[in-house]
Coordinates of C-alpha atoms in Angstrom, one line a residue:
X1 CA 127.7 41.7 145.1
X2 CA 127.0 43.6 141.9
X3 CA 125.7 47.0 142.0
X4 CA 122.3 47.6 139.6
X5 CA 121.0 50.6 139.2
X6 CA 117.2 51.2 140.3
X7 CA 115.8 51.8 136.5
X8 CA 117.1 48.0 135.9
X9 CA 116.6 46.5 139.3
X10 CA 113.2 47.7 139.5
X11 CA 112.0 47.3 136.1
X12 CA 108.4 46.0 136.0
X13 CA 107.9 42.5 135.1
X14 CA 103.9 42.1 134.7
X15 CA 101.3 44.2 133.8
X16 CA 100.3 45.2 137.2
X17 CA 103.9 47.0 138.2
X18 CA 103.7 49.2 135.1
X19 CA 102.8 52.6 136.7
X20 CA 101.0 55.0 135.0
X21 CA 99.6 53.2 132.0
X22 CA 96.6 51.8 133.5
X23 CA 94.2 52.1 130.4
X24 CA 97.3 50.7 127.9
X25 CA 97.8 47.7 130.3
X26 CA 94.2 46.8 130.7
X27 CA 93.7 46.8 127.0
X28 CA 96.6 44.2 126.1
X29 CA 95.8 42.5 129.2
X30 CA 91.9 41.7 127.5
X31 CA 93.4 40.9 124.2
X32 CA 96.0 38.2 125.5
X33 CA 92.7 36.9 127.5
X34 CA 90.6 37.1 124.6
X35 CA 93.2 35.6 121.9
X36 CA 92.0 38.7 119.4
X37 CA 95.9 39.6 118.7
X38 CA 96.8 42.1 116.1
X39 CA 99.9 41.2 113.4
X40 CA 101.5 44.9 114.1
X41 CA 101.6 47.3 117.3
X42 CA 103.1 50.4 117.7
X43 CA 103.8 51.9 121.2
X44 CA 104.5 55.7 121.1
X45 CA 105.5 58.1 123.8
X46 CA 108.3 60.2 125.5
X47 CA 111.0 58.6 126.7
X48 CA 111.4 56.6 130.0
X49 CA 107.4 55.9 130.1
X50 CA 107.3 52.2 130.0
X51 CA 107.4 51.5 126.0
X52 CA 109.7 48.8 125.9
X53 CA 109.0 47.0 129.3
X54 CA 105.1 46.7 128.0
X55 CA 106.4 45.5 124.9
X56 CA 108.8 42.9 126.7
X57 CA 105.5 42.1 129.1
X58 CA 103.1 41.8 125.9
X59 CA 105.6 39.7 124.4
X60 CA 106.0 36.9 127.2
X61 CA 102.4 36.6 128.0
X62 CA 101.6 35.9 124.0
X63 CA 103.9 32.8 124.5
X64 CA 102.9 32.3 127.6
X65 CA 101.4 28.4 128.0
X66 CA 99.4 29.1 130.9
X67 CA 98.3 32.5 131.4
X68 CA 96.2 33.6 134.2
X69 CA 92.6 34.8 134.5
X70 CA 93.8 38.7 134.1
X71 CA 95.7 37.5 130.9
X72 CA 99.5 38.0 133.1
X73 CA 102.3 35.3 132.4
X74 CA 102.4 32.8 134.7
X75 CA 106.2 32.9 135.0
X76 CA 106.6 29.1 135.3
X77 CA 106.2 27.4 131.9
X78 CA 109.2 27.1 129.8
X79 CA 108.4 29.7 127.8
X80 CA 108.1 32.3 130.4
X81 CA 111.5 30.9 132.1
X82 CA 113.1 31.1 129.2
X83 CA 112.3 35.0 129.0
X84 CA 113.5 35.7 131.8
X85 CA 116.8 34.2 131.7
X86 CA 117.2 35.7 128.3
X87 CA 117.2 32.7 126.2
X88 CA 113.8 32.9 124.2
X89 CA 114.4 31.9 120.7
X90 CA 110.7 33.2 119.8
X91 CA 111.4 36.9 121.0
X92 CA 113.7 39.1 118.8
X93 CA 114.6 42.6 119.9
X94 CA 116.1 45.0 117.2
X95 CA 117.3 48.5 117.8
X96 CA 116.4 50.3 114.6
X97 CA 119.1 53.1 115.7
X98 CA 121.6 51.4 114.7
X99 CA 120.2 48.7 112.4
X100 CA 118.7 50.8 109.9
X101 CA 119.6 49.8 106.5
X102 CA 118.0 47.7 104.0
X103 CA 120.4 44.8 104.8
X104 CA 119.2 44.7 108.4
X105 CA 115.7 44.7 107.4
X106 CA 116.2 41.8 104.8
X107 CA 117.9 39.6 107.3
X108 CA 115.1 40.3 109.8
X109 CA 112.3 39.2 107.2
X110 CA 114.0 35.9 106.4
X111 CA 113.8 35.2 110.1
X112 CA 109.9 35.6 109.8
X113 CA 110.1 32.7 107.6
X114 CA 111.0 29.9 110.4
X115 CA 108.0 28.8 112.7
X116 CA 108.5 29.2 116.2
X117 CA 110.1 26.1 118.2
X118 CA 107.9 26.7 121.5
X119 CA 104.9 28.9 122.2
X120 CA 102.6 30.1 119.2
X121 CA 104.3 33.3 118.1
X122 CA 107.3 34.5 116.9
X123 CA 107.6 38.6 118.3
X124 CA 109.8 41.1 116.9
X125 CA 110.6 44.0 119.1
X126 CA 111.7 47.1 116.9
X127 CA 112.6 50.0 119.0
X128 CA 113.7 53.4 117.8
X129 CA 112.0 52.2 114.5
X130 CA 111.5 55.9 113.2
X131 CA 115.2 55.7 112.8
X132 CA 114.8 53.4 109.8
X133 CA 115.9 55.0 106.7
X134 CA 112.7 55.2 103.6
X135 CA 114.3 52.2 101.8
X136 CA 114.2 50.3 104.8
X137 CA 110.6 51.2 105.6
X138 CA 109.6 50.3 102.1
X139 CA 111.6 46.8 102.3
X140 CA 109.7 46.1 105.6
X141 CA 106.3 47.5 104.4
X142 CA 105.2 44.4 102.4
X143 CA 106.1 41.6 105.3
X144 CA 104.2 44.1 107.6
X145 CA 101.4 44.1 105.6
X146 CA 101.0 40.5 105.0
X147 CA 103.0 38.8 107.7
X148 CA 103.1 35.0 108.4
X149 CA 100.5 33.4 111.0
X150 CA 102.8 32.9 113.4
X151 CA 104.7 36.8 113.5
X152 CA 103.8 39.4 115.6
X153 CA 105.5 43.0 115.1
X154 CA 105.8 45.4 118.3
X155 CA 107.3 48.9 117.2
X156 CA 108.6 51.2 119.9
X157 CA 109.0 54.9 118.9
X158 CA 109.5 58.5 120.5
X159 CA 108.8 60.1 117.4
X160 CA 105.5 59.0 115.7
X161 CA 105.6 62.0 113.1
X162 CA 108.8 60.6 111.5
X163 CA 107.0 57.3 110.7
X164 CA 105.6 56.8 107.3
X165 CA 101.6 57.0 107.2
X166 CA 101.6 53.5 105.0
X167 CA 103.5 51.9 108.1
X168 CA 101.0 53.6 111.0
X169 CA 97.8 52.7 108.9
X170 CA 98.8 48.7 109.4
X171 CA 99.6 49.2 112.9
X172 CA 97.2 49.3 116.2
X173 CA 98.7 52.5 117.9
X174 CA 98.9 53.0 121.8
X175 CA 100.0 56.0 123.1
X176 CA 102.1 56.2 126.2
X177 CA 100.9 59.2 128.8
X178 CA 103.7 61.0 130.9
X179 CA 103.9 60.0 134.4
X180 CA 102.4 62.2 136.8
X181 CA 104.2 63.7 139.8
X182 CA 102.0 62.0 142.1
X183 CA 102.8 58.3 140.6
X184 CA 106.2 59.3 140.3
X185 CA 106.4 60.0 144.1
X186 CA 104.3 56.9 145.1
X187 CA 107.0 54.7 143.0
X188 CA 109.7 56.1 144.4
X189 CA 108.5 55.6 147.8
X190 CA 108.2 52.0 147.2
X191 CA 111.6 51.7 145.9
X192 CA 113.0 53.9 149.1
X193 CA 111.0 51.5 151.1
X194 CA 112.7 48.4 149.6
X195 CA 116.1 49.9 149.8
X196 CA 116.1 51.0 153.1
X197 CA 116.7 55.0 152.2
X198 CA 115.2 57.5 154.3
X199 CA 113.6 60.6 152.8
X200 CA 111.5 63.8 153.0
X201 CA 108.4 64.0 150.6
X202 CA 109.3 67.5 149.4
X203 CA 112.7 65.8 148.2
X204 CA 110.9 63.2 146.4
X205 CA 108.4 65.8 144.6
X206 CA 111.7 67.8 143.6
X207 CA 113.1 64.6 141.8
X208 CA 109.7 63.7 140.3
X209 CA 109.4 67.4 139.0
X210 CA 113.1 67.3 137.9
X211 CA 112.4 64.1 136.0
X212 CA 109.5 65.8 133.8
X213 CA 107.3 63.0 133.6
X214 CA 109.9 60.0 132.8
X215 CA 110.1 57.3 135.2
X216 CA 113.5 56.2 134.1
X217 CA 114.8 59.6 134.7
X218 CA 113.2 59.7 138.1
X219 CA 114.9 56.8 139.4
X220 CA 118.3 57.8 137.7
X221 CA 118.0 61.3 139.8
X222 CA 116.9 59.0 143.2
X223 CA 120.1 56.7 142.8
X224 CA 122.0 60.0 142.1
X225 CA 120.5 61.5 145.1
X226 CA 120.9 58.4 147.5
X227 CA 124.7 58.4 146.9
X228 CA 124.7 62.2 147.3
X229 CA 122.6 62.0 150.5
X230 CA 124.3 58.8 152.3
X231 CA 120.8 57.4 152.6
X232 CA 118.6 60.1 153.9
X233 CA 117.3 61.9 151.0
X234 CA 116.4 65.5 152.1
X235 CA 114.6 68.6 150.6
X236 CA 118.0 70.9 151.1
X237 CA 120.7 68.2 150.1
X238 CA 118.5 67.4 147.1
X239 CA 118.6 70.8 145.7
X240 CA 121.7 71.2 146.4
X241 CA 122.8 68.1 144.7
X242 CA 120.7 69.0 141.6
X243 CA 121.2 72.7 141.7
X244 CA 117.3 73.6 141.6
X245 CA 116.0 76.7 143.1
X246 CA 114.5 76.5 146.5
X247 CA 110.7 77.0 145.7
X248 CA 110.8 79.4 149.0
X249 CA 112.1 82.1 147.0
X250 CA 109.2 82.1 144.6
X251 CA 106.8 82.3 147.6
X252 CA 109.1 85.0 148.9
X253 CA 109.0 87.1 145.4
X254 CA 105.1 86.6 145.0
X255 CA 104.6 88.3 148.6
X256 CA 107.0 90.8 148.2
X257 CA 105.1 91.9 144.6
X258 CA 101.7 91.8 146.3
X259 CA 103.0 94.3 149.0
X260 CA 104.8 96.5 146.2
X261 CA 108.3 96.2 148.1
X262 CA 110.5 96.4 144.8
X263 CA 113.6 97.1 146.7
X264 CA 113.5 93.7 148.6
X265 CA 112.4 92.0 145.1
X266 CA 115.7 93.5 143.7
X267 CA 118.2 92.5 146.8
X268 CA 116.6 88.6 146.6
X269 CA 117.0 88.6 142.8
X270 CA 120.9 89.7 143.3
X271 CA 121.3 86.9 146.2
X272 CA 119.9 84.2 143.6
X273 CA 121.9 85.6 140.8
X274 CA 125.1 85.3 142.8
X275 CA 124.5 81.7 143.7
X276 CA 124.8 80.3 140.3
X277 CA 121.5 80.4 138.7
X278 CA 120.3 81.8 135.7
X279 CA 118.0 84.7 135.1
X280 CA 115.7 83.1 132.6
X281 CA 115.3 79.9 134.8
X282 CA 114.0 82.1 137.5
X283 CA 111.6 83.7 135.2
X284 CA 110.3 80.5 133.9
X285 CA 110.4 78.9 137.2
X286 CA 108.7 81.9 138.7
X287 CA 105.9 81.6 135.8
X288 CA 105.1 78.1 136.8
X289 CA 104.7 79.0 140.5
X290 CA 102.2 81.8 140.0
X291 CA 100.4 79.6 137.7
X292 CA 100.1 77.1 140.6
X293 CA 98.9 79.8 142.2
X294 CA 96.0 80.7 139.9
X295 CA 95.3 77.0 139.9
X296 CA 94.9 76.5 143.8
X297 CA 92.7 79.5 143.9
X298 CA 89.7 77.4 142.8
X299 CA 88.8 73.8 144.0
X300 CA 87.8 72.9 140.7
X301 CA 91.3 73.5 139.2
X302 CA 93.1 72.3 142.8
X303 CA 93.6 69.0 140.9
X304 CA 95.9 70.4 138.3
X305 CA 98.2 70.7 140.7
X306 CA 101.5 68.4 140.4
X307 CA 103.2 68.7 143.6
X308 CA 103.1 67.2 146.7
X309 CA 100.5 67.4 149.8
X310 CA 102.8 70.2 151.8
X311 CA 103.1 72.2 148.8
X312 CA 99.5 71.9 147.8
X313 CA 98.8 73.4 151.4
X314 CA 101.0 76.3 150.9
X315 CA 99.8 77.1 147.1
X316 CA 96.1 77.6 149.0
X317 CA 97.6 79.5 151.9
X318 CA 99.3 82.0 149.0
X319 CA 96.0 82.1 146.6
X320 CA 94.0 83.7 149.4
X321 CA 96.2 86.4 149.3
X322 CA 97.0 87.2 145.6
X323 CA 94.2 88.9 143.5
X324 CA 93.6 87.2 140.3
X325 CA 94.1 90.1 138.2
X326 CA 97.4 90.4 140.0
X327 CA 98.4 87.0 138.3
X328 CA 96.9 87.4 135.1
X329 CA 99.0 90.2 134.6
X330 CA 102.1 88.9 136.5
X331 CA 101.8 85.5 133.7
X332 CA 101.6 87.8 130.8
X333 CA 104.6 89.9 132.1
X334 CA 106.8 86.8 132.3
X335 CA 105.5 85.4 129.3
X336 CA 106.8 88.2 127.4
X337 CA 110.2 88.3 129.4
X338 CA 110.6 84.6 128.7
X339 CA 109.8 85.4 124.8
X340 CA 112.4 88.3 124.6
X341 CA 114.9 86.5 126.9
X342 CA 117.3 85.1 124.3
X343 CA 117.1 87.8 122.3
X344 CA 118.1 90.3 124.9
X345 CA 121.9 91.5 125.0
X346 CA 121.3 92.8 128.7
X347 CA 119.6 89.6 130.0
X348 CA 119.8 90.6 133.9
X349 CA 118.3 94.0 133.0
X350 CA 115.5 92.2 131.4
X351 CA 115.0 90.1 134.3
X352 CA 115.0 93.2 136.7
X353 CA 112.7 95.0 134.7
X354 CA 109.9 92.4 134.4
X355 CA 110.3 91.9 138.4
X356 CA 109.7 95.8 138.9
X357 CA 106.6 95.8 136.8
X358 CA 105.4 92.5 138.6
X359 CA 105.7 94.2 142.0
X360 CA 104.4 97.4 140.8
X361 CA 100.8 95.7 139.7
X362 CA 99.3 96.5 142.6
X363 CA 100.1 99.5 143.1
X364 CA 97.4 102.8 143.3
X365 CA 96.2 103.9 139.8
X366 CA 97.2 107.4 139.7
X367 CA 98.6 109.5 136.8
X368 CA 102.3 108.9 137.7
X369 CA 102.4 105.3 138.9
X370 CA 101.8 102.2 136.6
X371 CA 99.3 100.3 138.2
X372 CA 97.4 97.3 136.8
X373 CA 99.3 97.7 134.0
X374 CA 98.7 101.2 133.1
X375 CA 102.0 103.0 131.8
X376 CA 102.9 106.4 133.7
X377 CA 101.9 109.6 131.8
X378 CA 104.1 112.3 133.4
X379 CA 106.7 111.9 130.5
X380 CA 104.1 111.9 127.8
X381 CA 102.5 115.2 129.2
X382 CA 106.2 117.2 129.6
X383 CA 106.8 115.9 126.1
X384 CA 103.4 117.5 124.6
X385 CA 104.2 120.8 126.4
X386 CA 108.0 120.8 125.1
X387 CA 106.7 120.3 121.6
X388 CA 103.9 123.2 122.0
X389 CA 106.5 125.3 123.4
X390 CA 109.1 124.7 120.5
X391 CA 106.5 124.7 117.6
X392 CA 105.2 128.8 116.8
X393 CA 101.0 128.6 116.8
X394 CA 99.8 127.6 113.4
X395 CA 97.0 130.2 112.2
X396 CA 94.2 128.1 110.2
X397 CA 92.5 130.4 107.4
X398 CA 89.3 130.6 109.1
X399 CA 91.5 131.9 112.4
X400 CA 93.1 134.5 109.9
X401 CA 90.4 135.7 108.5
X402 CA 88.4 135.9 112.0
X403 CA 91.4 138.2 113.2
X404 CA 91.3 140.3 110.2
X405 CA 87.6 141.0 110.9
X406 CA 88.3 141.7 114.8
X407 CA 90.8 144.3 113.8
X408 CA 88.4 146.2 111.0
X409 CA 85.8 145.6 114.0
X410 CA 88.2 147.1 116.6
X411 CA 88.9 150.3 114.0
X412 CA 85.5 150.9 113.6
X413 CA 84.5 150.8 117.4
X414 CA 87.4 153.3 118.3
X415 CA 86.2 155.9 115.4
X416 CA 82.4 155.3 116.8
X417 CA 83.0 157.3 120.2
X418 CA 84.9 160.4 118.7
X419 CA 82.1 160.9 116.2
X420 CA 79.5 160.7 118.6
X421 CA 81.6 163.1 120.9
X422 CA 81.5 165.7 117.8
X423 CA 77.9 164.9 117.1
X424 CA 77.5 165.9 120.8
X425 CA 79.5 168.6 121.5
X426 CA 78.0 170.3 118.1
X427 CA 74.2 169.7 119.6
X428 CA 75.2 171.2 123.0
X429 CA 76.4 174.2 121.3
X430 CA 73.4 174.7 119.4
X431 CA 70.9 174.0 122.1
X432 CA 72.2 174.7 125.5
X433 CA 69.0 173.7 127.0
X434 CA 68.7 170.3 125.5
X435 CA 67.0 167.4 127.5
X436 CA 69.9 165.2 127.8
X437 CA 72.0 165.4 130.9
X438 CA 75.6 165.4 131.5
X439 CA 75.7 162.0 132.9
X440 CA 73.4 160.4 129.9
X441 CA 75.6 162.1 127.5
X442 CA 78.7 160.6 129.1
X443 CA 77.3 157.2 129.4
X444 CA 76.3 157.4 125.6
X445 CA 79.9 158.2 124.9
X446 CA 82.0 155.8 127.3
X447 CA 84.3 153.9 125.0
X448 CA 83.1 151.1 127.6
X449 CA 80.2 150.3 126.0
X450 CA 80.1 151.6 122.4
X451 CA 77.7 150.8 119.6
X452 CA 79.7 148.8 117.7
X453 CA 78.7 148.2 114.0
X454 CA 78.2 144.9 112.4
X455 CA 80.7 143.8 109.7
X456 CA 80.1 140.5 107.9
X457 CA 82.6 138.1 106.9
X458 CA 81.4 138.6 103.1
X459 CA 82.5 142.6 103.2
X460 CA 86.0 141.5 103.7
X461 CA 85.9 139.2 100.4
X462 CA 85.4 136.2 102.2
X463 CA 83.0 133.3 102.5
X464 CA 82.3 129.9 104.6
X465 CA 83.0 128.0 101.4
X466 CA 86.5 129.6 100.4
X467 CA 87.4 129.4 104.2
X468 CA 86.8 125.2 104.1
X469 CA 88.6 125.2 100.5
X470 CA 91.8 126.8 101.8
X471 CA 92.0 124.7 104.7
X472 CA 90.9 121.3 102.6
X473 CA 92.3 121.7 99.0
X474 CA 90.9 118.3 98.1
X475 CA 87.3 119.0 98.9
X476 CA 86.4 119.9 95.4
X477 CA 87.1 116.4 94.4
X478 CA 84.8 114.5 96.6
X479 CA 81.4 113.3 95.1
X480 CA 78.8 115.4 95.8
X481 CA 80.4 118.5 96.1
X482 CA 78.0 121.5 95.2
X483 CA 80.4 123.7 93.9
X484 CA 82.6 126.3 95.2
X485 CA 81.2 129.9 95.8
X486 CA 84.1 132.6 95.7
X487 CA 85.9 134.9 93.5
X488 CA 87.0 132.4 90.9
X489 CA 83.3 131.9 89.5
X490 CA 83.4 134.8 87.6
X491 CA 87.0 134.6 86.3
X492 CA 87.6 133.8 82.3
X493 CA 91.5 133.6 82.3
X494 CA 93.0 131.7 79.2
X495 CA 94.9 128.7 79.3
X496 CA 97.5 126.3 77.7
X497 CA 97.3 122.5 77.1
X498 CA 100.2 122.1 79.5
X499 CA 98.9 123.8 82.0
X500 CA 95.6 121.9 81.2
X501 CA 97.9 118.6 81.8
X502 CA 99.8 119.6 84.8
X503 CA 96.4 120.9 86.6
X504 CA 94.7 117.7 85.3
X505 CA 97.5 115.3 86.6
X506 CA 97.8 117.2 90.0
X507 CA 93.7 116.5 90.3
X508 CA 94.5 112.8 90.0
X509 CA 97.2 113.0 92.6
X510 CA 94.8 114.6 95.1
X511 CA 91.9 112.0 94.0
X512 CA 90.6 110.0 97.8
X513 CA 91.3 106.5 98.1
X514 CA 87.9 105.1 97.1
X515 CA 88.7 106.6 93.8
X516 CA 92.6 105.2 93.5
X517 CA 90.9 102.9 90.5
X518 CA 89.5 105.8 88.2
X519 CA 92.2 108.0 89.2
X520 CA 95.0 105.5 87.8
X521 CA 93.0 105.5 84.4
X522 CA 92.9 109.0 84.2
X523 CA 96.5 109.8 84.5
X524 CA 97.1 107.6 81.0
X525 CA 94.2 110.1 79.5
X526 CA 95.2 113.6 77.9
X527 CA 92.6 115.9 77.8
X528 CA 92.8 118.3 74.8
X529 CA 91.7 121.8 74.2
X530 CA 89.1 122.2 71.2
X531 CA 88.3 126.0 71.5
X532 CA 88.7 127.9 74.6
X533 CA 87.1 127.6 77.1
X534 CA 85.9 123.8 75.6
X535 CA 88.0 120.6 76.8
X536 CA 87.8 117.2 75.2
X537 CA 88.9 114.0 76.8
X538 CA 88.6 111.0 75.0
X539 CA 88.4 107.8 76.9
X540 CA 89.1 104.1 75.9
X541 CA 85.6 102.3 75.9
X542 CA 82.2 102.7 77.5
X543 CA 82.7 101.7 80.9
X544 CA 85.3 104.0 81.8
X545 CA 83.2 106.5 80.2
X546 CA 80.6 105.7 82.6
X547 CA 83.2 106.0 85.6
X548 CA 84.3 109.7 84.3
X549 CA 80.6 110.7 84.0
X550 CA 80.0 109.7 87.3
X551 CA 82.6 112.4 88.6
X552 CA 82.5 115.0 85.7
X553 CA 81.1 117.6 87.9
X554 CA 84.0 117.4 90.4
X555 CA 86.3 117.6 87.6
X556 CA 84.6 120.6 86.2
X557 CA 84.5 122.2 89.5
X558 CA 88.4 121.5 89.9
X559 CA 89.6 122.8 86.7
X560 CA 87.3 125.9 86.9
X561 CA 88.9 126.7 90.3
X562 CA 92.9 126.0 89.1
X563 CA 92.7 127.3 85.7
X564 CA 90.8 130.9 86.7
X565 CA 88.2 129.8 83.8
X566 CA 84.4 129.9 84.9
X567 CA 83.3 128.7 81.4
X568 CA 85.3 125.8 81.1
X569 CA 83.0 123.2 79.2
X570 CA 84.3 118.9 79.2
X571 CA 83.2 116.7 76.6
X572 CA 84.0 113.2 77.3
X573 CA 83.7 110.5 74.0
X574 CA 85.1 106.9 73.4
X575 CA 88.1 106.9 71.1
X576 CA 87.7 105.8 67.6
X577 CA 89.3 102.6 66.3
X578 CA 92.1 104.6 64.2
X579 CA 92.8 106.4 67.6
X580 CA 93.4 103.9 69.7
X581 CA 96.9 103.0 69.9
X582 CA 98.5 100.1 71.0
X583 CA 99.9 99.9 74.6
X584 CA 103.5 99.8 74.5
X585 CA 105.6 97.8 77.2
X586 CA 108.2 99.2 78.9
X587 CA 111.3 98.0 77.1
X588 CA 109.5 99.2 73.9
X589 CA 108.8 102.5 75.5
X590 CA 112.6 102.6 76.5
X591 CA 113.3 101.3 73.0
X592 CA 111.3 104.3 71.3
X593 CA 113.2 107.1 73.9
X594 CA 116.5 105.3 72.2
X595 CA 115.1 106.2 68.8
X596 CA 114.3 109.4 69.4
X597 CA 117.1 110.3 71.5
X598 CA 120.5 108.2 71.3
X599 CA 121.9 109.8 74.4
X600 CA 119.3 107.4 76.9
X601 CA 121.3 104.3 75.5
X602 CA 124.8 106.2 76.5
X603 CA 123.5 106.9 79.8
X604 CA 122.1 103.3 80.3
X605 CA 125.8 102.1 79.4
X606 CA 127.5 104.6 81.5
X607 CA 125.6 103.2 84.8
X608 CA 125.7 99.3 83.7
X609 CA 121.7 99.7 84.0
X610 CA 119.3 96.5 83.4
X611 CA 115.7 96.3 83.1
X612 CA 114.1 94.6 86.2

């Protein structure tokens, strides 16, 4: 007897036998019952979920001469018999992956003109329709928009986004869902019972998870496992045949990580890698496992676990031991490892570091152990001490001033006792019967409690304004500054035009970020000396004049300070028409430089320079 694979042998022949697509099959049956049929349908979804199967069942039900009350085909009439025997002339299937040219579509369109010989409709099933070329789509578009009354198109695709919007708008779209693990396990159980194969539910769960929502893939893996296990499908044989990592390893890693047993986790990781499993797949599987444990902590999310009933109970048991913050942090760490795994040059080290971090999440959060995501601070504090030792202490201007004042105060304090002792000796010699006792004199002249004179910072040529200025040279340009009170306030030093322009440019460079706009404009202005110390600034328009006048006081304070002249005055006026020079482009500026100095052009030619 010829062997037929399970995916073909147990292919559904009616809507009721389709697995996991109850909503879609109900809609199609109702359309058959009511007779309200569209001229074009689009079945889209992942591979192996029943798109082509439903299209064939739907095509048979449409042409059935005696449909049931539920909208199913009777499987007894001539139309159903011819379909079952694959000799029906009313149902055409086209593989668009290999027949995607304009000629194939034109041939198909010619067949639509011929009415059906048996039944009501001619049904054209086009599989993998997204493979049609753009020209073929355009040739198909007109017929799809206004087909003959006896023609129905059923299109199937796995990539709906590749189909032209003009095609999509003319079809009824049905989105097929992936098979759930529970539906896949139930169908595999029925197939195993029909084939007389013994099984373990855990083994079928592994097959369902490996199929990733595709029933055809699940049946193919089932046949492979049945051949390997010789009619007795067990969990250990299935994971050995499919090279799947045992889920027991994930449970052990989580248990060890909660107990902070890093060494045992590393030993377990080494055993897993020695068995030939990839570290990246281990991290991905562990992330799925931790996610399932998190879902098992709440009764509301327990239904999100697509596992067998035995595995669900194990997840619930481990969820009682695993703290929720641990699960959150572990997922974040493993997700970061999954992102960096492909770019890493030492993949095993990355996996080891990831598992070490996971195993240290629940450690006590002290200063040296990275608990709950905190990083160790020992190295940080050590480097801080080394930097402090290697760099000499920098004294600010205020600290220098205070130190000088302290030195002066100490000198005065040392000179005071000697003066007092000389005065007391003179008084004791002139009047021996002084009422002051030796003990009182010694207490007055004791070095431990001298009469310290008061010294002001101003007597040393210092002031708080000067100290702040030395600590922050940019403060004089800040708006709202009331001026600088220091020795420069009375200076009347002469200055040249070059010095004025230098200090002007330096002032513009020191202006704060919020004045960067006016600072850039001021760089293009050249103040000039009328008569010392009168300075004139010519601005291009009234708007800039207003902006400059708003900070005029700060500009004057800065120029007085750095030009050492307290009598500087600043006059701001708008340039006359004849004074306004045309702004040159970069190329025009370069040409002007070349006219003034021919060596500039020689320099450009020597280095083969070009304008950007």
